[in-house]
């Protein structure tokens, strides 16, 4: 197991009248090299949970293990942890601090003591991977990028660390379609070719269903369900309870079926829908 | 001739300190938005959508050309208080737009600059909360609300300020599907029942399909505009720009490629349902 939690609890503002218990006993295991999707309604504690995986938050109770070791929270231990586990925040601008995009992405590689030439190469590569490799951007302040460009910059700066686990908190928010497609293709490649452990929070199931091995569903600070895509989709009641939308192709097929057309609703992609409708058309043509 | 509320004439904009480095953020934009219209603004990352919204409510001023709100140029500083009062802005991140300690206070804050008597403020605040269905949250601290509720609080503020126009910059990007649905429903209600003009920037094709008109920006230029049935059915254009259409439009396109006799202009699920049902009756 690469990441594991044991009875993890977390309370914001403990001991004050504002105390809120956000994680209420989370037990989970994430295998090395797996692709995990964390689902759940807004406010269920997903972002709070992820921030425990790279030591940004320290448990109120219970434990977090990474790579078999219980996490320690000294400066040195945290530095080591963050080389292994890279987290892309839900709000990308909250992780920027450098004057230029180049310095932002170069921060971690420089910290690892790489030579300037090697740093340069890593930065170029990371920006290229996310599609932000227009030279005009390099000297620009990350705060002066468009919203989508800022998210890509945040992803690039974590990629430049070359972590063993890559955690992304709602990474597609604000990205255009091409950037989303590029991101998921990249995550798939990192996961399959390089064995990088990937953990993604998203509300858009259609994009992750073909990639993910493992789904976790969080509601009110607990993992209420986990399993493969098939296991999760077989429980529309659970999906509905946590406010998850079915993939657009599934919803479309449901509307067609409701109108009396003989279509399966166990369809998750447009290509599957296309095949289903074409098969129906051929059957009718043969009658 | 409908009343024109927003207008851009030969508008170009370059961010200060960026000249020579990169192309202008906007170039040669000519555009009119009628009072009561619902316009969606789509385009790839960095195409200039947010910049255009900021020019509309005078957060930015044109480098060349002009922007008018209700016939008043944003270049004349005397018009700016009027424009800002009439034209509310809602951003992606609900957390960044909350100022009050309670929902009620937060909504009232939007009225602060209007020098209204306190009873009038209270009346407007409670009316706005009621219209958005969040009266029960009046005394709650906003930071404890869900993202969708926070966006409704922000919308209530704009509504209480009696804005005629809402500029929305990806208002649902940070929301879960339930929050997204709640905000979209509210926007349609504000447009239909209150006649509020909406300019809605989005990366969700299903959201653009709700508008009366869709504008497509690319590289700072307006490259296409028209009703959703025209723009969102133009898959070659959308694909060339790295964009996507609605599931119904994408599927109709694929089926037509396979020789299925379907008309152009299918954008909504119900249109595809109608077409397939009518095919089933005929054949
Ligand atoms: N404050 C700024 N200073 C300098 N350049 C900027 C600034 N804000 C945006 N830009 C640049 O202007 C161009 C248009 O940006 P804008 O934010 O309008 O794009 P957008 O269409 O809203 O993109 P997104 O979908 O990513 O939000 C981009 O190339 C961006 O890098
Ligand atoms: N920094 C914070 N301080 C106080 N409360 C917080 C903070 N971050 C999140 N919360 C609260 O914790 C709960 C869970 O939030 P979060 O982990 O962001 O959920 P999710 O990512 O699933 O939307 C929410 O009620 C939220 O208001
Ligand atoms: Mg979150
Ligand atoms: Mg933008």
Coordinates of C-alpha atoms and ligand atoms in Angstrom, one line a residue:
Chain A
X1 CA 0.0 0.0 0.0
X2 CA 1.3 3.4 -0.8
X3 CA -1.1 5.5 1.2
X4 CA -3.2 4.3 4.1
X5 CA -5.2 6.0 6.8
X6 CA -6.3 4.5 10.1
X7 CA -9.3 6.1 11.9
X8 CA -8.3 9.4 10.6
X9 CA -10.3 12.3 12.1
X10 CA -9.9 16.0 11.6
X11 CA -11.5 19.0 13.2
X12 CA -11.1 22.6 12.1
X13 CA -10.7 25.1 14.9
X14 CA -10.7 22.5 17.7
X15 CA -11.7 23.6 21.2
X16 CA -13.5 26.7 19.9
X17 CA -17.2 27.4 19.4
X18 CA -16.4 27.1 15.7
X19 CA -15.1 23.6 15.8
X20 CA -16.3 21.4 12.9
X21 CA -15.4 17.7 12.7
X22 CA -14.8 17.3 9.0
X23 CA -13.2 13.8 8.8
X24 CA -14.9 11.3 11.0
X25 CA -12.9 8.1 11.0
X26 CA -11.5 7.5 7.5
X27 CA -10.0 4.2 6.8
X28 CA -8.6 3.7 3.3
X29 CA -5.8 2.1 1.4
X30 CA -4.5 3.2 -1.9
X31 CA -2.2 0.8 -3.7
X32 CA 1.1 1.8 -5.3
X33 CA 0.6 2.4 -9.0
X34 CA -3.2 2.6 -8.8
X35 CA -5.4 5.2 -10.3
X36 CA -8.0 6.3 -7.7
X37 CA -10.9 8.6 -8.0
X38 CA -12.3 10.3 -4.9
X39 CA -16.0 11.2 -5.3
X40 CA -18.4 13.1 -3.0
X41 CA -20.5 16.2 -2.7
X42 CA -19.0 19.6 -2.0
X43 CA -18.2 20.0 1.7
X44 CA -17.9 16.2 2.3
X45 CA -14.2 16.6 3.3
X46 CA -12.4 15.5 0.1
X47 CA -9.9 18.5 0.0
X48 CA -9.3 18.1 3.8
X49 CA -8.5 14.5 3.3
X50 CA -6.1 15.1 0.4
X51 CA -4.2 17.7 2.4
X52 CA -3.3 14.9 4.9
X53 CA -1.6 12.9 2.3
X54 CA 1.2 15.4 1.8
X55 CA 1.3 16.5 5.5
X56 CA -0.3 20.0 5.0
X57 CA -2.8 19.1 7.6
X58 CA -2.0 17.0 10.7
X59 CA -4.6 14.5 11.9
X60 CA -6.7 15.4 15.0
X61 CA -6.9 11.7 15.5
X62 CA -5.8 8.5 13.9
X63 CA -2.8 8.1 11.5
X64 CA -1.7 8.5 7.9
X65 CA 0.9 6.1 6.4
X66 CA 2.8 6.8 3.2
X67 CA 5.1 4.1 1.7
X68 CA 4.6 2.0 4.9
X69 CA 5.8 4.7 7.3
X70 CA 3.6 6.7 9.7
X71 CA 3.9 10.4 8.7
X72 CA 6.2 12.6 10.8
X73 CA 5.7 16.3 10.8
X74 CA 9.2 17.8 11.3
X75 CA 10.5 20.1 8.6
X76 CA 12.9 17.5 7.2
X77 CA 10.3 14.8 7.2
X78 CA 7.8 17.0 5.4
X79 CA 10.3 18.0 2.7
X80 CA 11.0 14.4 2.0
X81 CA 7.3 13.6 1.9
X82 CA 6.6 16.3 -0.5
X83 CA 9.2 15.0 -2.9
X84 CA 7.2 11.8 -3.0
X85 CA 3.6 13.1 -2.9
X86 CA 2.7 16.0 -5.1
X87 CA -0.6 17.8 -4.5
X88 CA -2.3 20.2 -7.0
X89 CA -4.7 22.4 -5.0
X90 CA -8.3 23.0 -5.8
X91 CA -7.5 26.7 -6.0
X92 CA -4.3 26.9 -8.1
X93 CA -3.6 30.6 -7.3
X94 CA -3.3 29.7 -3.6
X95 CA -0.1 27.8 -4.4
X96 CA 1.7 30.5 -6.3
X97 CA 4.5 32.6 -4.8
X98 CA 7.2 33.1 -7.5
X99 CA 7.6 36.2 -9.7
X100 CA 7.6 34.4 -13.0
X101 CA 6.0 31.2 -14.4
X102 CA 9.5 29.8 -14.9
X103 CA 10.6 30.4 -11.2
X104 CA 7.3 28.9 -10.1
X105 CA 7.8 25.7 -11.9
X106 CA 11.5 25.7 -11.2
X107 CA 11.1 25.9 -7.5
X108 CA 11.0 22.2 -6.6
X109 CA 13.7 21.1 -9.0
X110 CA 16.0 23.9 -7.7
X111 CA 15.3 22.8 -4.2
X112 CA 16.4 19.3 -5.1
X113 CA 19.8 20.8 -6.0
X114 CA 19.6 20.1 -9.8
X115 CA 22.0 22.0 -12.1
X116 CA 20.6 25.1 -13.9
X117 CA 20.6 23.2 -17.2
X118 CA 18.7 20.3 -15.6
X119 CA 16.3 22.6 -14.0
X120 CA 15.7 24.3 -17.3
X121 CA 15.0 21.0 -19.0
X122 CA 12.5 19.9 -16.3
X123 CA 10.6 23.2 -16.4
X124 CA 10.4 23.1 -20.2
X125 CA 9.2 19.5 -20.1
X126 CA 6.6 20.1 -17.5
X127 CA 5.2 23.1 -19.3
X128 CA 5.2 21.2 -22.5
X129 CA 3.2 18.3 -20.9
X130 CA 0.4 20.6 -19.9
X131 CA 0.5 22.6 -23.1
X132 CA 1.7 25.9 -21.6
X133 CA 4.9 26.0 -23.5
X134 CA 4.5 29.3 -25.3
X135 CA 7.8 31.0 -24.6
X136 CA 6.0 34.3 -24.0
X137 CA 4.6 32.9 -20.8
X138 CA 7.9 32.0 -19.1
X139 CA 8.7 35.5 -17.8
X140 CA 5.1 36.3 -17.0
X141 CA 3.8 36.4 -13.4
X142 CA 1.6 33.4 -12.7
X143 CA -0.9 35.8 -11.3
X144 CA -1.2 37.4 -14.7
X145 CA -2.3 34.2 -16.5
X146 CA -5.9 33.4 -17.3
X147 CA -7.8 31.1 -14.9
X148 CA -7.2 28.0 -17.0
X149 CA -3.6 28.8 -17.6
X150 CA -3.1 29.2 -13.8
X151 CA -4.4 25.7 -13.3
X152 CA -2.1 24.3 -15.9
X153 CA 0.8 26.2 -14.3
X154 CA 0.0 24.7 -10.9
X155 CA -0.1 21.2 -12.5
X156 CA 3.2 21.8 -14.2
X157 CA 4.9 22.9 -11.0
X158 CA 3.9 19.7 -9.3
X159 CA 4.9 17.6 -12.4
X160 CA 8.3 19.2 -12.3
X161 CA 8.8 17.6 -8.8
X162 CA 8.4 14.2 -10.5
X163 CA 6.6 12.8 -7.5
X164 CA 5.8 9.1 -7.0
X165 CA 2.2 10.0 -6.3
X166 CA 0.3 12.7 -8.0
X167 CA -2.8 14.1 -6.3
X168 CA -5.1 16.5 -8.1
X169 CA -8.1 18.3 -6.4
X170 CA -10.7 19.0 -9.1
X171 CA -8.1 19.6 -11.7
X172 CA -10.5 20.2 -14.7
X173 CA -12.3 23.2 -13.2
X174 CA -11.8 26.0 -15.6
X175 CA -9.9 24.0 -18.3
X176 CA -11.1 24.0 -21.9
X177 CA -11.9 20.7 -23.5
X178 CA -8.5 20.3 -25.2
X179 CA -6.6 20.9 -22.0
X180 CA -8.8 18.4 -20.1
X181 CA -8.2 15.8 -22.7
X182 CA -4.5 16.4 -22.6
X183 CA -4.5 16.2 -18.8
X184 CA -6.3 12.9 -18.7
X185 CA -4.1 11.4 -21.4
X186 CA -1.1 12.5 -19.4
X187 CA -2.4 11.1 -16.2
X188 CA -3.1 7.8 -17.9
X189 CA 0.4 7.7 -19.4
X190 CA 2.1 8.6 -16.1
X191 CA 0.1 5.9 -14.4
X192 CA 0.5 3.1 -16.9
X193 CA 4.0 3.7 -18.2
X194 CA 5.7 5.1 -15.2
X195 CA 3.7 3.4 -12.4
X196 CA 2.9 6.8 -10.8
X197 CA 0.1 6.6 -8.2
X198 CA -2.7 8.9 -9.2
X199 CA -5.5 10.2 -7.0
X200 CA -8.1 12.6 -8.5
X201 CA -11.1 14.4 -7.1
X202 CA -13.7 15.1 -9.8
X203 CA -17.4 15.4 -10.4
X204 CA -17.1 14.4 -14.0
X205 CA -17.3 10.7 -14.1
X206 CA -17.2 10.2 -17.9
X207 CA -13.6 11.3 -18.0
X208 CA -12.2 9.0 -15.3
X209 CA -14.3 5.9 -15.8
X210 CA -12.0 4.5 -18.5
X211 CA -8.9 5.3 -16.5
X212 CA -9.5 4.6 -12.9
X213 CA -9.1 1.3 -11.0
X214 CA -10.6 2.3 -7.8
X215 CA -13.4 4.7 -6.7
X216 CA -13.9 6.0 -3.2
X217 CA -17.1 7.8 -2.3
X218 CA -17.0 10.2 0.6
X219 CA -20.1 11.6 2.4
X220 CA -20.0 13.7 5.5
X221 CA -16.4 12.9 6.4
X222 CA -16.6 9.1 5.9
X223 CA -15.9 6.7 3.0
X224 CA -19.3 5.2 2.5
X225 CA -18.5 3.1 -0.6
X226 CA -15.6 1.9 -2.6
X227 CA -15.0 -0.3 -5.6
X228 CA -14.6 -0.4 -9.4
X229 CA -16.6 1.7 -11.9
X230 CA -19.0 -1.1 -12.4
X231 CA -19.6 -1.5 -8.7
X232 CA -20.2 2.2 -8.2
X233 CA -22.4 2.6 -11.2
X234 CA -24.6 -0.3 -10.2
X235 CA -25.7 1.9 -7.3
X236 CA -27.4 4.9 -8.8
X237 CA -29.1 5.6 -5.4
X238 CA -25.7 6.2 -3.9
X239 CA -24.6 8.4 -6.7
X240 CA -27.7 10.4 -6.4
X241 CA -27.3 10.7 -2.6
X242 CA -23.9 12.3 -3.1
X243 CA -25.2 14.6 -5.8
X244 CA -23.1 13.0 -8.6
X245 CA -24.3 13.5 -12.1
X246 CA -24.3 10.5 -14.4
X247 CA -22.2 10.9 -17.5
X248 CA -24.0 12.9 -20.2
X249 CA -24.1 9.9 -22.6
X250 CA -25.9 7.9 -19.8
X251 CA -28.4 10.6 -19.2
X252 CA -29.1 10.9 -22.9
X253 CA -29.7 7.1 -23.2
X254 CA -32.0 7.3 -20.1
X255 CA -34.1 10.0 -21.8
X256 CA -34.2 7.9 -25.0
X257 CA -35.3 4.8 -23.0
X258 CA -37.9 6.8 -21.1
X259 CA -39.4 7.8 -24.5
X260 CA -39.9 4.2 -25.2
X261 CA -36.9 3.4 -27.4
X262 CA -35.3 0.0 -26.6
X263 CA -31.9 1.2 -25.5
X264 CA -29.7 0.0 -22.7
X265 CA -28.9 2.7 -20.0
X266 CA -25.7 1.0 -18.9
X267 CA -23.8 3.2 -21.3
X268 CA -21.1 5.6 -20.2
X269 CA -19.6 7.1 -23.4
X270 CA -20.7 8.6 -26.7
X271 CA -19.0 5.8 -28.6
X272 CA -21.1 3.2 -26.7
X273 CA -24.2 5.2 -27.3
X274 CA -23.4 5.4 -31.0
X275 CA -22.9 1.7 -31.3
X276 CA -26.1 1.0 -29.4
X277 CA -28.2 3.3 -31.7
X278 CA -26.6 2.0 -34.9
X279 CA -27.2 -1.7 -33.9
X280 CA -30.9 -0.7 -33.3
X281 CA -31.1 0.9 -36.7
X282 CA -29.7 -2.1 -38.4
X283 CA -32.1 -4.4 -36.6
X284 CA -35.0 -2.3 -37.8
X285 CA -33.7 -2.1 -41.4
X286 CA -33.6 -5.9 -41.5
X287 CA -37.2 -6.3 -40.4
Chain B
X1 CA -35.1 47.5 -32.4
X2 CA -34.4 46.1 -29.0
X3 CA -32.7 48.3 -26.4
X4 CA -28.9 47.7 -26.5
X5 CA -27.5 47.4 -23.0
X6 CA -23.8 46.4 -23.7
X7 CA -21.8 47.4 -26.7
X8 CA -18.2 47.0 -27.8
X9 CA -17.0 49.0 -30.8
X10 CA -13.7 48.1 -32.4
X11 CA -12.5 47.1 -28.9
X12 CA -8.9 46.1 -28.4
X13 CA -7.1 45.5 -25.1
X14 CA -3.5 44.8 -24.2
X15 CA -2.6 44.3 -20.5
X16 CA -0.2 47.0 -19.2
X17 CA 3.4 45.9 -19.4
X18 CA 2.5 43.2 -21.9
X19 CA 2.8 45.2 -25.2
X20 CA 5.3 43.7 -27.6
X21 CA 5.6 40.5 -25.4
X22 CA 2.4 38.8 -26.5
X23 CA -0.5 39.6 -28.8
X24 CA -3.3 41.8 -27.5
X25 CA -5.7 40.0 -25.1
X26 CA -8.6 41.3 -27.3
X27 CA -8.6 42.6 -30.8
X28 CA -11.2 44.3 -33.0
X29 CA -14.3 43.2 -31.0
X30 CA -17.6 44.5 -32.3
X31 CA -20.5 43.3 -30.2
X32 CA -24.0 44.3 -29.0
X33 CA -26.0 42.7 -26.2
X34 CA -29.7 43.6 -25.9
X35 CA -31.4 44.3 -22.6
X36 CA -32.9 41.0 -21.3
X37 CA -30.7 38.9 -23.5
X38 CA -28.9 35.8 -22.2
X39 CA -25.5 35.4 -23.9
X40 CA -23.0 32.6 -23.4
X41 CA -19.3 33.4 -24.0
X42 CA -17.2 30.4 -24.8
X43 CA -13.6 29.9 -26.1
X44 CA -10.3 28.1 -25.2
X45 CA -8.2 29.0 -22.2
X46 CA -6.6 32.4 -22.6
X47 CA -8.9 33.4 -25.5
X48 CA -10.0 36.7 -23.7
X49 CA -13.3 35.8 -22.0
X50 CA -12.6 37.1 -18.6
X51 CA -10.9 40.2 -20.0
X52 CA -14.0 41.0 -22.0
X53 CA -16.2 40.8 -18.9
X54 CA -13.8 43.1 -17.0
X55 CA -14.0 45.6 -19.8
X56 CA -17.8 45.5 -19.7
X57 CA -18.0 46.7 -16.1
X58 CA -15.0 49.0 -16.4
X59 CA -12.6 47.0 -14.2
X60 CA -10.4 47.4 -17.3
X61 CA -10.5 50.2 -19.9
X62 CA -10.0 49.7 -23.6
X63 CA -6.6 50.2 -25.2
X64 CA -8.4 51.1 -28.4
X65 CA -12.1 51.3 -29.3
X66 CA -14.9 51.8 -26.8
X67 CA -17.2 50.0 -24.5
X68 CA -20.7 51.3 -23.7
X69 CA -23.1 50.3 -21.0
X70 CA -26.6 51.6 -21.5
X71 CA -25.2 54.1 -24.0
X72 CA -22.5 55.4 -21.6
X73 CA -18.8 54.9 -22.4
X74 CA -16.6 53.3 -19.8
X75 CA -13.9 55.7 -20.8
X76 CA -15.7 58.5 -19.0
X77 CA -14.9 58.1 -15.3
X78 CA -18.2 59.8 -14.4
X79 CA -20.1 56.9 -15.8
X80 CA -18.3 54.2 -13.8
X81 CA -20.4 54.3 -10.5
X82 CA -23.6 54.0 -12.6
X83 CA -22.1 51.1 -14.6
X84 CA -20.8 49.2 -11.6
X85 CA -24.2 49.7 -9.8
X86 CA -26.1 48.3 -12.8
X87 CA -23.7 45.5 -13.8
X88 CA -22.8 42.9 -11.2
X89 CA -20.0 40.4 -11.5
X90 CA -19.9 36.8 -10.2
X91 CA -16.6 34.9 -10.3
X92 CA -15.5 31.2 -10.3
X93 CA -14.5 30.9 -6.8
X94 CA -17.4 31.5 -4.3
X95 CA -15.0 31.9 -1.4
X96 CA -13.4 35.0 -2.8
X97 CA -16.5 37.1 -3.0
X98 CA -17.8 36.7 0.5
X99 CA -17.3 39.6 2.9
X100 CA -20.1 39.5 5.6
X101 CA -20.2 37.6 8.8
X102 CA -23.7 36.4 8.1
X103 CA -25.5 35.8 4.8
X104 CA -27.8 38.7 5.5
X105 CA -24.9 41.1 6.1
X106 CA -23.1 39.8 3.1
X107 CA -26.1 40.5 0.8
X108 CA -26.6 43.9 2.4
X109 CA -23.0 44.8 1.8
X110 CA -23.7 44.9 -2.0
X111 CA -26.0 47.9 -1.2
X112 CA -23.5 49.8 0.9
X113 CA -22.6 52.3 -1.7
X114 CA -26.1 53.2 -2.6
X115 CA -26.9 55.3 0.5
X116 CA -30.3 53.6 1.1
X117 CA -32.4 54.0 4.3
X118 CA -32.0 50.9 6.5
X119 CA -35.6 49.7 6.2
X120 CA -35.2 49.7 2.4
X121 CA -32.0 47.8 2.7
X122 CA -33.7 45.2 4.9
X123 CA -36.6 44.9 2.5
X124 CA -34.4 44.4 -0.5
X125 CA -32.2 41.9 1.3
X126 CA -35.0 39.7 2.5
X127 CA -36.7 39.9 -0.9
X128 CA -33.5 38.8 -2.7
X129 CA -33.0 35.9 -0.2
X130 CA -36.5 34.8 -0.7
X131 CA -36.3 34.9 -4.4
X132 CA -33.2 32.7 -4.3
X133 CA -34.8 30.3 -1.8
X134 CA -32.1 30.9 0.9
X135 CA -34.1 32.9 3.5
X136 CA -33.5 30.1 6.0
X137 CA -29.8 30.8 5.8
X138 CA -30.0 34.5 6.6
X139 CA -28.3 34.3 9.9
X140 CA -25.7 31.6 8.9
X141 CA -22.0 32.4 8.5
X142 CA -21.4 32.2 4.8
X143 CA -18.1 30.3 5.1
X144 CA -20.1 27.3 6.4
X145 CA -22.3 27.0 3.3
X146 CA -21.8 24.7 0.4
X147 CA -20.3 26.2 -2.8
X148 CA -23.7 26.3 -4.6
X149 CA -25.2 28.1 -1.6
X150 CA -22.3 30.6 -1.6
X151 CA -22.9 31.4 -5.2
X152 CA -26.5 32.0 -4.5
X153 CA -25.5 34.4 -1.7
X154 CA -23.4 36.3 -4.2
X155 CA -26.3 36.3 -6.7
X156 CA -28.6 37.6 -4.0
X157 CA -26.2 40.5 -3.4
X158 CA -26.3 41.5 -7.0
X159 CA -30.1 41.1 -7.1
X160 CA -30.6 43.2 -4.0
X161 CA -28.5 45.9 -5.6
X162 CA -31.1 45.9 -8.4
X163 CA -28.5 45.2 -11.1
X164 CA -29.9 45.0 -14.6
X165 CA -27.0 43.0 -15.9
X166 CA -25.0 40.1 -14.6
X167 CA -21.5 39.2 -15.8
X168 CA -20.8 35.7 -14.8
X169 CA -17.2 34.3 -15.1
X170 CA -17.5 30.5 -14.9
X171 CA -19.9 30.7 -11.9
X172 CA -20.3 26.9 -11.7
X173 CA -16.7 25.8 -12.3
X174 CA -16.0 25.1 -8.6
X175 CA -19.4 23.5 -7.8
X176 CA -20.6 20.0 -7.6
X177 CA -23.4 18.9 -9.9
X178 CA -26.1 19.7 -7.3
X179 CA -24.7 23.2 -6.8
X180 CA -24.3 23.7 -10.5
X181 CA -27.9 22.8 -11.2
X182 CA -29.1 25.2 -8.5
X183 CA -27.1 28.1 -9.9
X184 CA -28.2 27.4 -13.5
X185 CA -31.8 27.3 -12.4
X186 CA -31.4 30.6 -10.6
X187 CA -29.8 32.3 -13.6
X188 CA -32.7 31.2 -15.9
X189 CA -35.2 32.5 -13.3
X190 CA -33.4 35.9 -13.1
X191 CA -33.3 36.2 -16.8
X192 CA -36.9 35.1 -17.5
X193 CA -38.8 36.6 -14.6
X194 CA -36.7 39.7 -13.9
X195 CA -35.4 40.4 -17.4
X196 CA -31.9 40.6 -16.1
X197 CA -29.3 40.5 -18.9
X198 CA -26.8 37.7 -18.5
X199 CA -23.3 37.3 -20.0
X200 CA -22.2 33.9 -18.9
X201 CA -18.7 32.6 -19.5
X202 CA -18.5 28.8 -19.4
X203 CA -16.5 25.8 -20.5
X204 CA -19.6 23.6 -20.2
X205 CA -21.4 23.2 -23.5
X206 CA -24.6 22.2 -21.7
X207 CA -24.5 25.6 -20.1
X208 CA -23.9 27.5 -23.3
X209 CA -26.9 25.7 -24.8
X210 CA -29.2 27.5 -22.2
X211 CA -28.4 30.9 -23.7
X212 CA -30.2 32.8 -26.4
X213 CA -27.0 33.4 -28.2
X214 CA -23.5 31.9 -28.1
X215 CA -20.3 34.0 -28.7
X216 CA -17.0 32.2 -29.5
X217 CA -13.7 33.9 -28.7
X218 CA -10.4 32.7 -30.0
X219 CA -7.1 34.4 -29.7
X220 CA -8.8 37.6 -28.6
X221 CA -11.1 37.7 -31.6
X222 CA -14.8 37.0 -31.9
X223 CA -14.8 34.2 -34.4
X224 CA -18.5 33.1 -34.4
X225 CA -21.8 34.1 -32.9
X226 CA -25.3 32.8 -33.3
X227 CA -28.1 30.8 -31.6
X228 CA -27.0 27.6 -29.8
X229 CA -28.5 25.5 -32.6
X230 CA -26.1 27.1 -35.0
X231 CA -22.9 27.6 -33.0
X232 CA -23.1 24.4 -30.9
X233 CA -23.9 22.3 -34.0
X234 CA -20.8 23.6 -35.8
X235 CA -18.6 20.8 -34.6
X236 CA -15.8 21.3 -37.1
X237 CA -15.3 24.8 -35.8
X238 CA -15.5 23.8 -32.1
X239 CA -13.1 20.9 -32.7
X240 CA -10.7 23.1 -34.5
X241 CA -10.6 25.4 -31.4
X242 CA -10.2 22.4 -29.0
X243 CA -13.8 22.8 -27.7
X244 CA -16.7 20.4 -27.4
X245 CA -20.4 20.5 -27.9
X246 CA -23.3 19.0 -25.9
X247 CA -23.6 15.2 -25.7
X248 CA -26.7 15.4 -28.0
X249 CA -24.9 17.5 -30.6
X250 CA -21.8 15.3 -30.5
X251 CA -23.9 12.1 -30.8
X252 CA -26.1 13.5 -33.6
X253 CA -22.9 14.3 -35.5
X254 CA -21.5 10.8 -35.1
X255 CA -24.7 9.2 -36.1
X256 CA -25.0 11.4 -39.2
X257 CA -21.5 10.4 -40.1
X258 CA -22.7 6.8 -39.9
X259 CA -25.4 7.7 -42.4
X260 CA -28.3 8.2 -40.0
X261 CA -30.8 10.7 -41.5
X262 CA -30.7 13.4 -38.8
X263 CA -31.2 17.2 -39.4
X264 CA -28.5 19.7 -38.4
X265 CA -29.0 21.9 -35.4
X266 CA -29.6 19.2 -32.7
X267 CA -28.2 20.6 -29.5
X268 CA -30.5 19.5 -26.7
X269 CA -31.3 15.9 -25.5
X270 CA -35.0 16.4 -26.2
X271 CA -34.3 17.3 -29.8
X272 CA -32.4 14.0 -30.4
X273 CA -35.2 12.1 -28.5
X274 CA -37.8 13.6 -30.8
X275 CA -35.8 12.8 -33.9
X276 CA -35.2 9.2 -33.0
X277 CA -38.8 8.7 -31.9
X278 CA -40.0 10.1 -35.2
X279 CA -37.5 7.8 -37.1
X280 CA -38.9 4.8 -35.1
X281 CA -42.4 5.7 -36.2
X282 CA -41.5 6.1 -39.8
X283 CA -39.3 3.0 -40.3
Ligands
LIG1 N1 -3.5 40.5 -15.4 C1 -3.0 40.1 -16.6 N2 -1.9 40.6 -17.0 C2 -1.3 40.2 -18.2 N3 -1.9 39.4 -19.0 C3 -3.0 38.8 -18.7 C4 -3.7 39.1 -17.4 N4 -4.8 38.4 -17.3 C5 -4.9 37.7 -18.4 N5 -3.8 37.9 -19.2 C6 -3.6 37.3 -20.6 O1 -4.6 37.7 -21.5 C7 -5.1 36.6 -22.3 C8 -6.6 36.5 -22.1 O2 -6.9 36.1 -20.7 P1 -8.3 35.9 -20.1 O3 -8.2 35.7 -18.6 O4 -9.2 36.9 -20.6 O5 -8.7 34.5 -20.8 P2 -10.0 33.6 -20.6 O6 -10.6 33.4 -22.0 O7 -10.8 34.1 -19.5 O8 -9.3 32.2 -20.3 P3 -9.7 31.0 -19.2 O9 -10.7 30.1 -19.9 O10 -8.4 30.3 -19.0 O11 -10.2 31.7 -18.0 C9 -4.3 35.4 -21.9 O12 -3.3 35.2 -22.8 C10 -3.7 35.7 -20.5 O13 -2.5 35.1 -20.3
LIG2 N1 -9.6 26.1 6.1 C1 -10.8 25.7 6.6 N2 -11.2 26.3 7.8 C2 -12.4 25.9 8.3 N3 -13.3 25.1 7.8 C3 -12.9 24.5 6.6 C4 -11.7 24.8 6.0 N4 -11.6 24.1 4.8 C5 -12.8 23.4 4.7 N5 -13.6 23.6 5.8 C6 -14.9 23.0 6.0 O1 -14.7 21.6 6.0 C7 -15.8 21.0 5.4 C8 -15.2 20.1 4.3 O2 -14.5 20.9 3.3 P1 -13.6 20.3 2.1 O3 -12.6 19.4 2.7 O4 -13.2 21.5 1.4 O5 -14.7 19.5 1.3 P2 -14.8 19.1 -0.2 O6 -13.4 19.2 -0.8 O7 -15.3 17.7 -0.2 O8 -15.7 20.1 -0.9 C9 -16.7 22.1 4.9 O9 -17.8 22.2 5.8 C10 -15.8 23.3 4.9 O10 -16.6 24.5 5.1
LIG3 MG1 -12.7 20.4 -2.3
LIG4 MG1 -11.2 33.3 -17.5

